[in-house]
């Protein structure tokens, strides 16, 4: 389904990003495994992908740094010749009620989740135009759709990702480049492990399908959007949340 394609996945050393990288490789893509702090985990992902007979490289870069994203993309274009699929998965939370939320915590979440998505999209814009093809898949969140008390910074960043996705989808629609967002609900990863047991129970009780999602649930949706099967889908936000946003 993705043979001959090269995918760049941000934050691919662990969690949902790791599973996206592995799943895209299972479908035949070569994968650029971006990480920020998790070097060893990213190198493990590279070894797993190489074990499938695909090419993979781990590359350190914080997506919050515009220049560093440009350097990473230039280096990877030189190494792989082309990048066909960009998955903006890197994300952080710094939760607090607004009354206790510092400006630094607001900025950090916006810089990684929203500006990070802009940074890589901006640096891939011309290469995608030149190739007359491309797929961009951005990770939003159910929180960006519904809002959530204690997550004003995160909700703003993920709602921003939706606006960014729809706008750039309109810009690039005439060029055979699709831009979509995936909005996960509650997925079992390090990010949700940080929640208290009572917070986890409260979220689980709001999921119509009565279970937490898995990274694979998200990765399969991303792989579909990256494939030719989704060539007529752009500017959409696909909720993969067990029905949370109904
Ligand atoms: P995790 O906390 O498990 O992993 C976060 C990932 O993001 C890590 O790979 C981390 O890399 C990377 N990352 C963080 N900051 C940066 C940065 N500045 N530059 C590059 N990479 C960075 O999160 P999940 O896997 O759960 O989440 C993945 C995405 O899905 C996020 O965008 C998140 O907001 C979204 N999401 C998750 C949900 C969930 O329930 N888990 C629900 C809705 C959305 P490293 O370890 O190398 O620092």
mmCIF file of C-alpha atoms and ligand atoms in Angstrom:
data_model
loop_
_atom_site.group_PDB
_atom_site.id
_atom_site.type_symbol
_atom_site.label_atom_id
_atom_site.label_comp_id
_atom_site.label_asym_id
_atom_site.label_seq_id
_atom_site.Cartn_x
_atom_site.Cartn_y
_atom_site.Cartn_z
ATOM 1 C CA UNK A 1 0.000 0.000 0.000
ATOM 2 C CA UNK A 2 2.909 2.408 0.730
ATOM 3 C CA UNK A 3 5.793 0.732 -1.091
ATOM 4 C CA UNK A 4 8.266 3.285 -2.445
ATOM 5 C CA UNK A 5 6.991 6.047 -0.148
ATOM 6 C CA UNK A 6 9.070 7.835 2.482
ATOM 7 C CA UNK A 7 7.343 9.002 5.673
ATOM 8 C CA UNK A 8 8.580 11.492 8.271
ATOM 9 C CA UNK A 9 6.930 10.870 11.645
ATOM 10 C CA UNK A 10 7.631 13.342 14.449
ATOM 11 C CA UNK A 11 7.910 12.038 18.006
ATOM 12 C CA UNK A 12 8.220 8.491 16.727
ATOM 13 C CA UNK A 13 10.387 6.979 19.489
ATOM 14 C CA UNK A 14 7.451 6.034 21.716
ATOM 15 C CA UNK A 15 3.677 6.054 22.142
ATOM 16 C CA UNK A 16 1.379 6.680 19.189
ATOM 17 C CA UNK A 17 4.219 7.996 16.999
ATOM 18 C CA UNK A 18 6.180 4.766 17.431
ATOM 19 C CA UNK A 19 3.173 2.709 16.346
ATOM 20 C CA UNK A 20 2.538 5.003 13.372
ATOM 21 C CA UNK A 21 6.161 4.567 12.237
ATOM 22 C CA UNK A 22 5.953 0.764 12.565
ATOM 23 C CA UNK A 23 2.573 0.543 10.836
ATOM 24 C CA UNK A 24 3.640 2.714 7.883
ATOM 25 C CA UNK A 25 6.692 0.455 7.528
ATOM 26 C CA UNK A 26 4.460 -2.664 7.694
ATOM 27 C CA UNK A 27 2.602 -1.223 4.698
ATOM 28 C CA UNK A 28 5.909 -0.765 2.845
ATOM 29 C CA UNK A 29 7.110 2.787 3.596
ATOM 30 C CA UNK A 30 10.636 3.794 4.525
ATOM 31 C CA UNK A 31 10.494 5.897 7.690
ATOM 32 C CA UNK A 32 12.311 8.887 9.173
ATOM 33 C CA UNK A 33 11.958 8.437 12.926
ATOM 34 C CA UNK A 34 12.138 11.867 14.546
ATOM 35 C CA UNK A 35 12.678 12.106 18.292
ATOM 36 C CA UNK A 36 13.452 14.823 20.812
ATOM 37 C CA UNK A 37 14.719 13.152 24.008
ATOM 38 C CA UNK A 38 14.120 9.412 23.426
ATOM 39 C CA UNK A 39 17.194 8.526 21.371
ATOM 40 C CA UNK A 40 17.511 4.876 22.402
ATOM 41 C CA UNK A 41 13.806 4.217 21.868
ATOM 42 C CA UNK A 42 13.973 5.843 18.437
ATOM 43 C CA UNK A 43 16.964 3.668 17.539
ATOM 44 C CA UNK A 44 14.962 0.583 18.619
ATOM 45 C CA UNK A 45 12.143 1.636 16.277
ATOM 46 C CA UNK A 46 14.700 1.995 13.471
ATOM 47 C CA UNK A 47 15.993 -1.533 14.131
ATOM 48 C CA UNK A 48 12.438 -2.931 14.083
ATOM 49 C CA UNK A 49 11.725 -1.226 10.758
ATOM 50 C CA UNK A 50 15.019 -2.433 9.277
ATOM 51 C CA UNK A 51 13.995 -5.916 10.429
ATOM 52 C CA UNK A 52 10.967 -5.582 8.114
ATOM 53 C CA UNK A 53 13.336 -4.890 5.216
ATOM 54 C CA UNK A 54 12.575 -1.178 5.061
ATOM 55 C CA UNK A 55 14.975 1.765 5.381
ATOM 56 C CA UNK A 56 14.780 3.901 8.535
ATOM 57 C CA UNK A 57 16.820 6.656 10.168
ATOM 58 C CA UNK A 58 16.489 8.200 13.638
ATOM 59 C CA UNK A 59 16.914 11.960 13.682
ATOM 60 C CA UNK A 60 16.949 14.255 16.707
ATOM 61 C CA UNK A 61 15.131 17.579 16.429
ATOM 62 C CA UNK A 62 12.728 19.502 18.623
ATOM 63 C CA UNK A 63 9.781 20.435 16.462
ATOM 64 C CA UNK A 64 9.439 23.615 18.528
ATOM 65 C CA UNK A 65 12.538 25.011 16.755
ATOM 66 C CA UNK A 66 11.756 26.342 13.258
ATOM 67 C CA UNK A 67 15.381 26.364 12.023
ATOM 68 C CA UNK A 68 16.103 22.874 13.401
ATOM 69 C CA UNK A 69 13.043 21.493 11.540
ATOM 70 C CA UNK A 70 14.368 23.026 8.311
ATOM 71 C CA UNK A 71 17.789 21.453 8.859
ATOM 72 C CA UNK A 72 16.250 18.031 9.612
ATOM 73 C CA UNK A 73 14.066 18.126 6.499
ATOM 74 C CA UNK A 74 16.916 19.311 4.229
ATOM 75 C CA UNK A 75 19.181 16.527 5.534
ATOM 76 C CA UNK A 76 16.497 13.869 5.163
ATOM 77 C CA UNK A 77 15.575 15.020 1.634
ATOM 78 C CA UNK A 78 19.262 14.681 0.737
ATOM 79 C CA UNK A 79 19.385 11.210 2.314
ATOM 80 C CA UNK A 80 16.106 9.765 1.001
ATOM 81 C CA UNK A 81 15.629 11.831 -2.189
ATOM 82 C CA UNK A 82 11.987 12.574 -1.367
ATOM 83 C CA UNK A 83 9.517 12.662 1.501
ATOM 84 C CA UNK A 84 5.955 11.706 0.562
ATOM 85 C CA UNK A 85 4.157 11.537 3.901
ATOM 86 C CA UNK A 86 4.481 13.954 6.821
ATOM 87 C CA UNK A 87 2.920 12.903 10.129
ATOM 88 C CA UNK A 88 2.913 15.591 12.814
ATOM 89 C CA UNK A 89 2.548 13.480 15.931
ATOM 90 C CA UNK A 90 4.914 15.141 18.465
ATOM 91 C CA UNK A 91 2.932 16.575 21.347
ATOM 92 C CA UNK A 92 3.059 17.463 25.027
ATOM 93 C CA UNK A 93 0.665 18.357 27.834
ATOM 94 C CA UNK A 94 1.182 20.748 30.727
ATOM 95 C CA UNK A 95 -2.230 20.554 32.391
ATOM 96 C CA UNK A 96 -3.571 22.955 34.974
ATOM 97 C CA UNK A 97 -6.659 25.003 35.620
ATOM 98 C CA UNK A 98 -6.283 28.416 34.003
ATOM 99 C CA UNK A 99 -5.990 30.068 37.426
ATOM 100 C CA UNK A 100 -2.749 28.136 38.018
ATOM 101 C CA UNK A 101 -1.494 27.935 34.437
ATOM 102 C CA UNK A 102 1.732 29.857 33.856
ATOM 103 C CA UNK A 103 2.444 31.723 30.646
ATOM 104 C CA UNK A 104 5.500 29.463 30.188
ATOM 105 C CA UNK A 105 3.292 26.347 30.301
ATOM 106 C CA UNK A 106 0.862 27.875 27.822
ATOM 107 C CA UNK A 107 3.700 28.798 25.456
ATOM 108 C CA UNK A 108 5.479 25.433 25.721
ATOM 109 C CA UNK A 109 2.360 23.517 24.655
ATOM 110 C CA UNK A 110 1.601 25.909 21.792
ATOM 111 C CA UNK A 111 5.249 25.878 20.645
ATOM 112 C CA UNK A 112 5.409 22.081 20.395
ATOM 113 C CA UNK A 113 1.880 21.078 19.397
ATOM 114 C CA UNK A 114 0.791 23.947 17.148
ATOM 115 C CA UNK A 115 3.925 25.767 16.030
ATOM 116 C CA UNK A 116 5.772 22.443 15.696
ATOM 117 C CA UNK A 117 3.107 21.347 13.217
ATOM 118 C CA UNK A 118 3.433 24.635 11.336
ATOM 119 C CA UNK A 119 7.252 24.348 11.269
ATOM 120 C CA UNK A 120 7.417 20.985 9.524
ATOM 121 C CA UNK A 121 4.514 21.810 7.184
ATOM 122 C CA UNK A 122 6.205 25.073 6.206
ATOM 123 C CA UNK A 123 9.499 23.334 5.417
ATOM 124 C CA UNK A 124 7.746 20.568 3.436
ATOM 125 C CA UNK A 125 5.484 22.980 1.504
ATOM 126 C CA UNK A 126 7.874 23.627 -1.432
ATOM 127 C CA UNK A 127 9.169 20.046 -1.696
ATOM 128 C CA UNK A 128 5.556 18.789 -1.849
ATOM 129 C CA UNK A 129 4.684 21.419 -4.491
ATOM 130 C CA UNK A 130 7.701 20.388 -6.592
ATOM 131 C CA UNK A 131 6.767 16.699 -6.270
ATOM 132 C CA UNK A 132 3.132 17.527 -7.178
ATOM 133 C CA UNK A 133 2.161 14.997 -4.521
ATOM 134 C CA UNK A 134 2.111 14.661 -0.770
ATOM 135 C CA UNK A 135 0.209 13.602 2.293
ATOM 136 C CA UNK A 136 0.107 15.553 5.557
ATOM 137 C CA UNK A 137 -1.536 14.024 8.623
ATOM 138 C CA UNK A 138 -1.666 16.068 11.805
ATOM 139 C CA UNK A 139 -2.499 14.714 15.258
ATOM 140 C CA UNK A 140 -5.227 16.786 16.882
ATOM 141 C CA UNK A 141 -7.303 15.556 19.848
ATOM 142 C CA UNK A 142 -10.852 15.130 21.092
ATOM 143 C CA UNK A 143 -9.847 17.926 23.483
ATOM 144 C CA UNK A 144 -9.341 20.251 20.512
ATOM 145 C CA UNK A 145 -12.956 19.554 19.494
ATOM 146 C CA UNK A 146 -14.750 19.506 22.866
ATOM 147 C CA UNK A 147 -12.401 21.457 25.178
ATOM 148 C CA UNK A 148 -11.478 20.120 28.622
ATOM 149 C CA UNK A 149 -11.216 21.781 32.032
ATOM 150 C CA UNK A 150 -7.547 21.893 33.031
ATOM 151 C CA UNK A 151 -6.291 21.710 29.447
ATOM 152 C CA UNK A 152 -6.826 25.232 28.043
ATOM 153 C CA UNK A 153 -3.320 25.321 26.555
ATOM 154 C CA UNK A 154 -3.584 21.820 25.056
ATOM 155 C CA UNK A 155 -7.134 22.374 23.742
ATOM 156 C CA UNK A 156 -6.070 25.669 22.132
ATOM 157 C CA UNK A 157 -3.084 23.969 20.488
ATOM 158 C CA UNK A 158 -5.150 21.056 19.167
ATOM 159 C CA UNK A 159 -8.022 23.288 17.965
ATOM 160 C CA UNK A 160 -5.312 25.346 16.268
ATOM 161 C CA UNK A 161 -4.059 22.216 14.514
ATOM 162 C CA UNK A 162 -7.566 21.754 13.057
ATOM 163 C CA UNK A 163 -7.625 25.328 11.670
ATOM 164 C CA UNK A 164 -4.114 24.902 10.285
ATOM 165 C CA UNK A 165 -5.077 21.586 8.664
ATOM 166 C CA UNK A 166 -8.239 22.911 6.989
ATOM 167 C CA UNK A 167 -6.551 26.104 5.737
ATOM 168 C CA UNK A 168 -3.522 24.393 4.223
ATOM 169 C CA UNK A 169 -5.782 21.679 2.774
ATOM 170 C CA UNK A 170 -7.562 24.443 0.836
ATOM 171 C CA UNK A 171 -4.216 25.928 -0.295
ATOM 172 C CA UNK A 172 -2.848 22.613 -1.552
ATOM 173 C CA UNK A 173 -5.965 20.862 -2.836
ATOM 174 C CA UNK A 174 -5.240 21.798 -6.459
ATOM 175 C CA UNK A 175 -1.745 20.288 -6.237
ATOM 176 C CA UNK A 176 -2.541 16.653 -5.431
ATOM 177 C CA UNK A 177 -1.542 17.181 -1.796
ATOM 178 C CA UNK A 178 -3.987 16.209 0.951
ATOM 179 C CA UNK A 179 -3.939 17.531 4.498
ATOM 180 C CA UNK A 180 -6.006 15.828 7.188
ATOM 181 C CA UNK A 181 -6.140 15.609 10.963
ATOM 182 C CA UNK A 182 -6.727 12.616 13.214
ATOM 183 C CA UNK A 183 -8.336 13.367 16.566
ATOM 184 C CA UNK A 184 -7.657 10.571 19.076
ATOM 185 C CA UNK A 185 -9.738 10.199 22.197
ATOM 186 C CA UNK A 186 -8.242 8.418 25.205
ATOM 187 C CA UNK A 187 -5.305 6.277 24.098
ATOM 188 C CA UNK A 188 -3.168 4.188 26.423
ATOM 189 C CA UNK A 189 0.339 5.789 26.319
ATOM 190 C CA UNK A 190 2.796 7.577 28.631
ATOM 191 C CA UNK A 191 0.733 10.747 28.113
ATOM 192 C CA UNK A 192 -2.401 9.217 29.659
ATOM 193 C CA UNK A 193 -0.455 7.180 32.260
ATOM 194 C CA UNK A 194 0.283 10.536 33.881
ATOM 195 C CA UNK A 195 -3.438 10.920 34.787
ATOM 196 C CA UNK A 196 -4.759 9.997 38.233
ATOM 197 C CA UNK A 197 -6.861 6.795 38.542
ATOM 198 C CA UNK A 198 -10.007 8.809 39.243
ATOM 199 C CA UNK A 199 -9.396 11.009 36.168
ATOM 200 C CA UNK A 200 -8.884 7.866 34.045
ATOM 201 C CA UNK A 201 -12.150 6.354 35.346
ATOM 202 C CA UNK A 202 -14.003 9.588 34.645
ATOM 203 C CA UNK A 203 -12.768 9.600 31.028
ATOM 204 C CA UNK A 204 -13.485 5.886 30.497
ATOM 205 C CA UNK A 205 -17.074 6.387 31.659
ATOM 206 C CA UNK A 206 -17.540 8.903 28.821
ATOM 207 C CA UNK A 207 -16.450 6.557 26.040
ATOM 208 C CA UNK A 208 -19.456 5.023 24.219
ATOM 209 C CA UNK A 209 -17.356 2.050 23.026
ATOM 210 C CA UNK A 210 -16.385 1.405 26.679
ATOM 211 C CA UNK A 211 -12.645 1.016 26.272
ATOM 212 C CA UNK A 212 -9.471 3.049 25.892
ATOM 213 C CA UNK A 213 -8.057 3.248 22.380
ATOM 214 C CA UNK A 214 -4.726 1.733 21.362
ATOM 215 C CA UNK A 215 -1.879 3.324 19.390
ATOM 216 C CA UNK A 216 -2.722 0.810 16.631
ATOM 217 C CA UNK A 217 -6.254 2.269 16.319
ATOM 218 C CA UNK A 218 -4.647 5.617 15.476
ATOM 219 C CA UNK A 219 -1.829 4.210 13.333
ATOM 220 C CA UNK A 220 -4.197 2.307 11.010
ATOM 221 C CA UNK A 221 -6.205 5.493 10.404
ATOM 222 C CA UNK A 222 -3.024 7.433 9.647
ATOM 223 C CA UNK A 223 -1.863 4.691 7.254
ATOM 224 C CA UNK A 224 -5.204 4.817 5.430
ATOM 225 C CA UNK A 225 -5.006 8.616 5.071
ATOM 226 C CA UNK A 226 -1.421 8.266 3.806
ATOM 227 C CA UNK A 227 -2.436 5.766 1.137
ATOM 228 C CA UNK A 228 -3.922 6.123 -2.352
ATOM 229 C CA UNK A 229 -7.178 4.751 -0.935
ATOM 230 C CA UNK A 230 -7.713 8.167 0.715
ATOM 231 C CA UNK A 231 -6.840 10.287 -2.329
ATOM 232 C CA UNK A 232 -10.281 11.988 -2.338
ATOM 233 C CA UNK A 233 -10.196 12.976 1.354
ATOM 234 C CA UNK A 234 -8.744 16.328 2.391
ATOM 235 C CA UNK A 235 -9.305 18.957 5.089
ATOM 236 C CA UNK A 236 -11.027 16.432 7.353
ATOM 237 C CA UNK A 237 -10.756 15.717 11.053
ATOM 238 C CA UNK A 238 -11.171 11.988 11.628
ATOM 239 C CA UNK A 239 -12.140 11.220 15.219
ATOM 240 C CA UNK A 240 -10.721 7.928 16.482
ATOM 241 C CA UNK A 241 -12.145 8.132 19.968
ATOM 242 C CA UNK A 242 -14.629 5.327 20.622
ATOM 243 C CA UNK A 243 -17.421 7.844 20.111
ATOM 244 C CA UNK A 244 -16.308 10.439 22.685
ATOM 245 C CA UNK A 245 -16.993 13.395 20.392
ATOM 246 C CA UNK A 246 -20.483 12.256 19.272
HETATM 247 P P1 LIG B 1 3.506 10.486 24.534
HETATM 248 O O1 LIG B 1 3.629 11.447 25.663
HETATM 249 O O2 LIG B 1 3.443 9.041 24.815
HETATM 250 O O3 LIG B 1 4.713 10.739 23.488
HETATM 251 C C1 LIG B 1 4.954 12.045 23.042
HETATM 252 C C2 LIG B 1 5.846 11.980 21.841
HETATM 253 O O4 LIG B 1 6.041 13.322 21.362
HETATM 254 C C3 LIG B 1 7.218 11.412 22.174
HETATM 255 O O5 LIG B 1 7.647 10.591 21.104
HETATM 256 C C4 LIG B 1 8.091 12.651 22.268
HETATM 257 O O6 LIG B 1 9.423 12.464 21.857
HETATM 258 C C5 LIG B 1 7.432 13.556 21.242
HETATM 259 N N1 LIG B 1 7.754 14.956 21.485
HETATM 260 C C6 LIG B 1 7.373 15.734 22.531
HETATM 261 N N2 LIG B 1 7.898 16.960 22.397
HETATM 262 C C7 LIG B 1 8.628 16.948 21.248
HETATM 263 C C8 LIG B 1 9.398 17.919 20.572
HETATM 264 N N3 LIG B 1 9.523 19.161 21.025
HETATM 265 N N4 LIG B 1 10.005 17.564 19.387
HETATM 266 C C9 LIG B 1 9.881 16.312 18.893
HETATM 267 N N5 LIG B 1 9.170 15.347 19.510
HETATM 268 C C10 LIG B 1 8.548 15.669 20.677
HETATM 269 O O7 LIG B 1 2.230 10.959 23.702
HETATM 270 P P2 LIG B 1 1.208 10.107 22.820
HETATM 271 O O8 LIG B 1 1.930 9.102 22.041
HETATM 272 O O9 LIG B 1 0.085 9.716 23.674
HETATM 273 O O10 LIG B 1 0.643 11.275 21.856
HETATM 274 C C11 LIG B 1 1.042 11.411 20.502
HETATM 275 C C12 LIG B 1 0.184 12.499 19.873
HETATM 276 O O11 LIG B 1 -1.203 12.145 19.971
HETATM 277 C C13 LIG B 1 0.323 13.848 20.560
HETATM 278 O O12 LIG B 1 0.246 14.880 19.598
HETATM 279 C C14 LIG B 1 -0.882 13.893 21.459
HETATM 280 O O13 LIG B 1 -1.262 15.201 21.781
HETATM 281 C C15 LIG B 1 -1.905 13.178 20.607
HETATM 282 N N6 LIG B 1 -3.021 12.654 21.389
HETATM 283 C C16 LIG B 1 -2.826 11.666 22.325
HETATM 284 C C17 LIG B 1 -3.896 11.193 23.054
HETATM 285 C C18 LIG B 1 -3.764 10.117 24.080
HETATM 286 O O14 LIG B 1 -4.778 9.780 24.705
HETATM 287 N N7 LIG B 1 -2.588 9.544 24.310
HETATM 288 C C19 LIG B 1 -5.243 11.746 22.858
HETATM 289 C C20 LIG B 1 -5.339 12.759 21.860
HETATM 290 C C21 LIG B 1 -4.253 13.185 21.144
HETATM 291 P P3 LIG B 1 10.664 12.206 22.913
HETATM 292 O O15 LIG B 1 10.241 11.097 23.821
HETATM 293 O O16 LIG B 1 11.783 11.856 21.978
HETATM 294 O O17 LIG B 1 10.902 13.501 23.621
#
